[in-house]
Tab-separated table of C-alpha atoms in Angstrom:
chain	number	residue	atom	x	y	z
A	396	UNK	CA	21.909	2.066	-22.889
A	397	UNK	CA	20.176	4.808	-24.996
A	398	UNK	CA	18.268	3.111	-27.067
A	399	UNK	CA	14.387	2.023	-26.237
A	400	UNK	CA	14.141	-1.632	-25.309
A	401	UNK	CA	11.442	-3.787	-25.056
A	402	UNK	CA	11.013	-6.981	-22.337
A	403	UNK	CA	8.599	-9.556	-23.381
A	404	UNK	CA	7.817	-12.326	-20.520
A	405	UNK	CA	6.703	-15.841	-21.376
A	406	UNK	CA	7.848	-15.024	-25.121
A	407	UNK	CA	9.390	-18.818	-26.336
A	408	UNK	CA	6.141	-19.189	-27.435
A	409	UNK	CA	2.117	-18.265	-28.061
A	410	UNK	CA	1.445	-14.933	-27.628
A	411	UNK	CA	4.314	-13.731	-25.895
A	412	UNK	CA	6.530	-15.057	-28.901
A	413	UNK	CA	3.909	-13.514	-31.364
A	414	UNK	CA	4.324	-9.876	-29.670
A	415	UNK	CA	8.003	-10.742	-30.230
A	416	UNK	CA	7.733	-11.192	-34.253
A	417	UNK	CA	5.251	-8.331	-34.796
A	418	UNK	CA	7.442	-5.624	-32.259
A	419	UNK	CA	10.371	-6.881	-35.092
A	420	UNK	CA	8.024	-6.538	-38.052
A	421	UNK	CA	7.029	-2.878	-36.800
A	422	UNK	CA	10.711	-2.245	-36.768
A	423	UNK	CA	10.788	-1.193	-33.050
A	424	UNK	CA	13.773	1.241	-33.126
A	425	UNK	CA	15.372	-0.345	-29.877
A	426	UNK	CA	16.330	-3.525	-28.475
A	427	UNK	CA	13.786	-6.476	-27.843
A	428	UNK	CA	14.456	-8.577	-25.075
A	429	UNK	CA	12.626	-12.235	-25.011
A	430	UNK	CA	12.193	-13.773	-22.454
A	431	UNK	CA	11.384	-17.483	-21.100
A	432	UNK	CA	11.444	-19.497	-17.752
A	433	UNK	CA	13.367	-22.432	-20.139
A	434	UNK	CA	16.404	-21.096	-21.534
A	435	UNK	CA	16.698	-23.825	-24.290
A	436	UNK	CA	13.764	-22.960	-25.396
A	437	UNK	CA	14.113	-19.320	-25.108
A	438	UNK	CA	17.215	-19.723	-26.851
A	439	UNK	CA	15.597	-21.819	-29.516
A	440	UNK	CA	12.551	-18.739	-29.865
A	441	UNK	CA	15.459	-16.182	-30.765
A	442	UNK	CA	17.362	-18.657	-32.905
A	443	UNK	CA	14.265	-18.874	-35.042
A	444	UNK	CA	13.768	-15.338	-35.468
A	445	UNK	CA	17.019	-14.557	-36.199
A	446	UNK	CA	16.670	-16.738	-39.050
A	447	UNK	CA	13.571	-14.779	-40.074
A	448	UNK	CA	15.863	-11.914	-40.091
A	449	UNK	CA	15.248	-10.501	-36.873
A	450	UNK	CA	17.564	-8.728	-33.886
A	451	UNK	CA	16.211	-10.192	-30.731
A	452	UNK	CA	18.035	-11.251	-27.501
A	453	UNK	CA	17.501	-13.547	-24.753
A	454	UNK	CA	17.412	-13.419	-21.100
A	455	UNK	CA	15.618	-15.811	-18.417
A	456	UNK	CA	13.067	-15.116	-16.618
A	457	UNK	CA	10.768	-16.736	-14.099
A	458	UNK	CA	8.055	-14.308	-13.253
A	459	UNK	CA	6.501	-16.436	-10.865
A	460	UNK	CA	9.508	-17.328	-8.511
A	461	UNK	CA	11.628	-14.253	-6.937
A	462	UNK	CA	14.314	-17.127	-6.159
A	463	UNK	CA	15.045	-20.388	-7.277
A	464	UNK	CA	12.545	-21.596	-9.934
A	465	UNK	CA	10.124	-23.904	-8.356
A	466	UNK	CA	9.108	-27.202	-10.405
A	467	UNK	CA	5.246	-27.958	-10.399
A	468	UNK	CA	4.026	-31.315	-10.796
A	469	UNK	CA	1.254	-32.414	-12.709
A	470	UNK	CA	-0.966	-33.959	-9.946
A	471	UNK	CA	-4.555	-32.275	-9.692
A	472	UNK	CA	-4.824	-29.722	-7.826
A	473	UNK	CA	-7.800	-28.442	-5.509
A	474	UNK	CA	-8.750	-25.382	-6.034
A	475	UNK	CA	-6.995	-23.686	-3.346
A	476	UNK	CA	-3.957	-24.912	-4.442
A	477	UNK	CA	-4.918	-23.656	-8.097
A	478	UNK	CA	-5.700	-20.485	-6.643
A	479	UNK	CA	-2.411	-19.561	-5.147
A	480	UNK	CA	-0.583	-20.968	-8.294
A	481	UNK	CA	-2.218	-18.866	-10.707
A	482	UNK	CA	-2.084	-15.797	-8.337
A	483	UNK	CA	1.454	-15.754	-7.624
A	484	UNK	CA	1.893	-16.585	-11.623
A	485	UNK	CA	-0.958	-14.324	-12.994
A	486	UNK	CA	-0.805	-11.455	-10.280
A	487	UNK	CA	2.120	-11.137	-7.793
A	488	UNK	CA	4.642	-12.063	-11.115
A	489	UNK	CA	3.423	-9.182	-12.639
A	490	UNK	CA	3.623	-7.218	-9.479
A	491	UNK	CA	7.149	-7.732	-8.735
A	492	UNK	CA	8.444	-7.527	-12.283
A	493	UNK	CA	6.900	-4.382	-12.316
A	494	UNK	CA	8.165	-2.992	-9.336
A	495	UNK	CA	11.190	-3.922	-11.009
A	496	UNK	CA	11.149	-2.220	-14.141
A	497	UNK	CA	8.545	0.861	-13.729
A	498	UNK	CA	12.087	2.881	-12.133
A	499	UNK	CA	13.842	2.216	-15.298
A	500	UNK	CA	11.529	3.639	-17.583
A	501	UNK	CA	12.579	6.502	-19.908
A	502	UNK	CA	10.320	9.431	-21.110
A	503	UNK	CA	7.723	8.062	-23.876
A	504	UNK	CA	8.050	4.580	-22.778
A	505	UNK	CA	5.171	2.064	-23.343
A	506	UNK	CA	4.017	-0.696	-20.842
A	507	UNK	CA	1.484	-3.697	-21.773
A	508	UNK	CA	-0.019	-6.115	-18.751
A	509	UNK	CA	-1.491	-8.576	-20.504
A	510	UNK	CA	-4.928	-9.189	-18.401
A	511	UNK	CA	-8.150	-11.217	-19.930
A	512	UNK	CA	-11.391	-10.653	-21.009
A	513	UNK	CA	-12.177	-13.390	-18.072
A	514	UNK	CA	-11.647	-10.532	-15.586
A	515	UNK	CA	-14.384	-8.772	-17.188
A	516	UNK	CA	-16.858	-11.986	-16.758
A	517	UNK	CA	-14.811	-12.659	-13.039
A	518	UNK	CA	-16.237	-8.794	-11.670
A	519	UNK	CA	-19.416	-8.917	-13.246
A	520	UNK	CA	-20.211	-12.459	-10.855
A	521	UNK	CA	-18.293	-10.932	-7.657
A	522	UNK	CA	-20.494	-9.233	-4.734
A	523	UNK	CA	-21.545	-6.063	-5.312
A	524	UNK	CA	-19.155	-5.001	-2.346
A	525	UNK	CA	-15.959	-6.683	-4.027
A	526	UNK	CA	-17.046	-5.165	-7.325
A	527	UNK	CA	-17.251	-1.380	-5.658
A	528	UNK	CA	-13.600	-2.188	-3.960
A	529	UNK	CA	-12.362	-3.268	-7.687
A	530	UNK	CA	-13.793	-0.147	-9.549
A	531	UNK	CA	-13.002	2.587	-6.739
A	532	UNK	CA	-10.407	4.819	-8.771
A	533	UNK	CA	-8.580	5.427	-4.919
A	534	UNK	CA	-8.035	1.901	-4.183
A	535	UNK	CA	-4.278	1.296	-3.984
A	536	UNK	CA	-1.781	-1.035	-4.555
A	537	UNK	CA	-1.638	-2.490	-0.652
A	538	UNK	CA	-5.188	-2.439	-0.611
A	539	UNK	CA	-4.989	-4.437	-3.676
A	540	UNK	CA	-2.521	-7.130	-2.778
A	541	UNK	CA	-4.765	-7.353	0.190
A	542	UNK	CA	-7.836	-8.573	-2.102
A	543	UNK	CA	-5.528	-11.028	-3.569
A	544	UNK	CA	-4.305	-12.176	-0.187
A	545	UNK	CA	-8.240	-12.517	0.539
A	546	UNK	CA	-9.049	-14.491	-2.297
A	547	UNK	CA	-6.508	-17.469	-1.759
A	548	UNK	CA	-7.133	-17.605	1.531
A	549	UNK	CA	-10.408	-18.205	0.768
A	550	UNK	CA	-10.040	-20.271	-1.785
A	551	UNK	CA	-7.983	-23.059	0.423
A	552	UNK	CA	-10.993	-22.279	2.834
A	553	UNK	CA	-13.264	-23.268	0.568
A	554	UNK	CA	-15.638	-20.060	1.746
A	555	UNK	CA	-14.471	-18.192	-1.117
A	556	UNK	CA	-17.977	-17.930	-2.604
A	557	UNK	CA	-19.931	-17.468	0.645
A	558	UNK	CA	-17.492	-14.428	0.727
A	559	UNK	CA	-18.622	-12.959	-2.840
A	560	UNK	CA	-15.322	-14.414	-4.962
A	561	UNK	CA	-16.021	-15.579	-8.249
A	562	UNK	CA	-15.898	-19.509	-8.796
A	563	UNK	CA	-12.832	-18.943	-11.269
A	564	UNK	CA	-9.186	-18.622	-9.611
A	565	UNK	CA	-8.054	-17.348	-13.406
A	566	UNK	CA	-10.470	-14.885	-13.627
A	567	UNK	CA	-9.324	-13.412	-10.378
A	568	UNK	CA	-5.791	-13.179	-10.634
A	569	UNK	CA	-6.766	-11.149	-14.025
A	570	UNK	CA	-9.066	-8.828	-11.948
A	571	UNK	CA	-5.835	-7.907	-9.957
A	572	UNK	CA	-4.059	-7.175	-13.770
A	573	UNK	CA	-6.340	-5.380	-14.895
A	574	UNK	CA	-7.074	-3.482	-11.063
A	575	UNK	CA	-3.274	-3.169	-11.080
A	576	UNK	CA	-2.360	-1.406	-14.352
A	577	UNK	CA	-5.015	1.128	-13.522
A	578	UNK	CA	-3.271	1.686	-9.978
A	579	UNK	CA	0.330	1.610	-11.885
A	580	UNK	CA	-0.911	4.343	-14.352
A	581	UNK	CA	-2.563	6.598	-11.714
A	582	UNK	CA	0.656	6.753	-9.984
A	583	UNK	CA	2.953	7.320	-12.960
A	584	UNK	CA	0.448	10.507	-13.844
A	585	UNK	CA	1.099	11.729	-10.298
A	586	UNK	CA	5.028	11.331	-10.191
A	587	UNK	CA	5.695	11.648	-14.004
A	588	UNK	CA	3.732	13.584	-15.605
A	589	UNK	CA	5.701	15.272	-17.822
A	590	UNK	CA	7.158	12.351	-19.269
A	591	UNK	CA	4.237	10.896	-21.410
A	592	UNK	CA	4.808	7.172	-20.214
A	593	UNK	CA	1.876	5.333	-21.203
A	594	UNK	CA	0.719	2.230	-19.182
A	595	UNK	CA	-2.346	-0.144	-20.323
A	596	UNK	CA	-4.398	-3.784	-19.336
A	597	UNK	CA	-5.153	-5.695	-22.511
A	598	UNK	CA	-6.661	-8.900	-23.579
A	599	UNK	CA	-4.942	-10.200	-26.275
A	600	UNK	CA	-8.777	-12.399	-27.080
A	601	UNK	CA	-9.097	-16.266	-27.172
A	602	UNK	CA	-6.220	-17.264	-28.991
A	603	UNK	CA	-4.897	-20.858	-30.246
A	604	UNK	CA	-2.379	-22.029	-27.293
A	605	UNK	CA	-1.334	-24.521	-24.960
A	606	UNK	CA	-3.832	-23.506	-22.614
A	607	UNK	CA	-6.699	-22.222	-24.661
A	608	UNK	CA	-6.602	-24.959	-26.700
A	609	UNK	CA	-6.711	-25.583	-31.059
A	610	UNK	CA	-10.606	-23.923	-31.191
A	611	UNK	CA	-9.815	-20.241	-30.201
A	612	UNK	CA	-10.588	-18.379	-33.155
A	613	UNK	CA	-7.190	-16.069	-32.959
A	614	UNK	CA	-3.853	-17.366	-33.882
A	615	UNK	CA	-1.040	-15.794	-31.798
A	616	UNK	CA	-0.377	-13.350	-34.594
A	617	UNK	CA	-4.045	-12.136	-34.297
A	618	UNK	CA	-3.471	-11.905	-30.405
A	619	UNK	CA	-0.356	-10.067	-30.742
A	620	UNK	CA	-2.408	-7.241	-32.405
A	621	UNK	CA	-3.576	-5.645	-29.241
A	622	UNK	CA	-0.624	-5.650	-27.009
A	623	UNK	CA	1.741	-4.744	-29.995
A	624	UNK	CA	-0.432	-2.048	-30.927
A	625	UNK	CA	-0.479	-0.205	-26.665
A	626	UNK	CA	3.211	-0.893	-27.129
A	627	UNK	CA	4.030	1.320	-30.123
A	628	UNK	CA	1.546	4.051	-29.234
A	629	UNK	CA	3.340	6.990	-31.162
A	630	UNK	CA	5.170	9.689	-29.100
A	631	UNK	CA	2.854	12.641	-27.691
A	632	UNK	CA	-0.368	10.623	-27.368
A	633	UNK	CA	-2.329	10.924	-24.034
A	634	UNK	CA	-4.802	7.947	-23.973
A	635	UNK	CA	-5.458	5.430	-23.713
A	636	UNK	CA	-3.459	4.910	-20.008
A	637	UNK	CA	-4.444	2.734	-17.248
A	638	UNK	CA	-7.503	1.782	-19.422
A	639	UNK	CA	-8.501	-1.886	-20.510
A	640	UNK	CA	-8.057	-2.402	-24.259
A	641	UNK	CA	-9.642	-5.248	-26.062
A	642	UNK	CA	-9.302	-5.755	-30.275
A	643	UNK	CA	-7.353	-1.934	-29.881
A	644	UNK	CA	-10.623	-0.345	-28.355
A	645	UNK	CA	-11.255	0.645	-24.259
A	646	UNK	CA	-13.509	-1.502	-22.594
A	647	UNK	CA	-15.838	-0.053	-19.596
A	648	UNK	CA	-14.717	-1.187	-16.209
């Protein structure tokens, strides 16, 4: 392929489906990709758009599962169990679609992780040893996936707060985002210089979804804003990269 093309994960609906619309509204001059763990609905998602006029494919994809999707039930979990659900969803998803797509990008290209301001609040309550490890502009990826490792471990322990963890498993698995896309960034600087790729953490704000619920101020449009906004960065720019960008402005990690 020659032309651009754009992957957006979880996009059938919310804020993933959102980014979707506005890349199409911005007339991204590529292809956009949506994807979806669900094909119907993911199917359904690009149906509707390309009655709104758009050009947008489908493909499936479960970021949290490197095999066979897993089915989770609804029982209540503790919060170990929460822990290494949202981790392997939140964190090592990201991870290992990354590690699948950062050797396919072209000069110029954009990438988004969508993070949280919750990993903001999560650092601020860690120890002050944790927070050094999460702000130390050397740490690397191994060390990183270490941390995470730490975390759920503790968490199922139940020590996880004795060990200077925060009390929210979300929260942490964002930490690792936003930790991550810093790492990600550093290294395509070092290898790629030349090529003006551009790699960001965002947090799209508290927006209306399934999970956040009917009293977030943002609609998914409104959420989209930040994410669509690191994506089309024009050609040539230098910054922002392997920042955190809330409402289209760096935050201070």
């Amino acid at each position: 392929m020659s032309k651009k093309v754009a992957v957006v994960t979880g996009a059938n609906k919310g804020i993933g489906l959102a980014i979707v619309r506005e890349l199409c509204k911005a007339k991204f001059t590529g292809d956009v990709i949506l994807t979806a763990r669900n094909e119907k609905l993911g199917n359904e998602a690009v149906k509707m758009l390309k009655s709104e006029g758009f050009e947008v494919s489908y493909h499936h994809l479960d970021i949290c599962d490197q095999g066979s999707a897993k089915q989770l039930n609804d029982a209540t979990e503790t919060f170990g169990e929460q822990a290494e659900v949202t981790m392997r969803t939140n964190f090592w998803g990201t991870l290992w679609v990354c590690h699948a797509l950062l050797p396919l990008l072209r000069p110029n290209a954009r990438v988004v992780n969508v993070s949280s301001f919750v990993s903001k609040k999560a650092l601020d309550t860690c120890s002050p040893q944790l927070q050094a490890k999460f702000r130390d502009t050397e740490l690397s990826e191994e060390e990183l996936c270490l941390l995470m490792g730490q975390f759920v471990i503790a968490a199922q322990q139940g020590n996880h707060q004795a060990q200077g963890w925060p009390s929210t498993a979300y929260g942490t698995t964002k930490i690792g985002v936003t930790v991550l896309s810093r790492i990600q960034a550093h290294f395509l600087t070092k290898t790629r210089a030349a090529d003006g790729i551009l790699l960001n953490a965002c947090c799209p704000g508290w927006v209306r979804t399934d999970m956040a619920g009917s009293k977030a101020p943002k609609s998914p449009e409104e959420g989209a804003q930040t994410p669509t906004y690191l994506a089309l960065l024009p050609d040539g720019m230098k910054e922002p990269h392997g920042q955190f960008v809330w409402d289209k402005t760096v935050q201070e990690w």
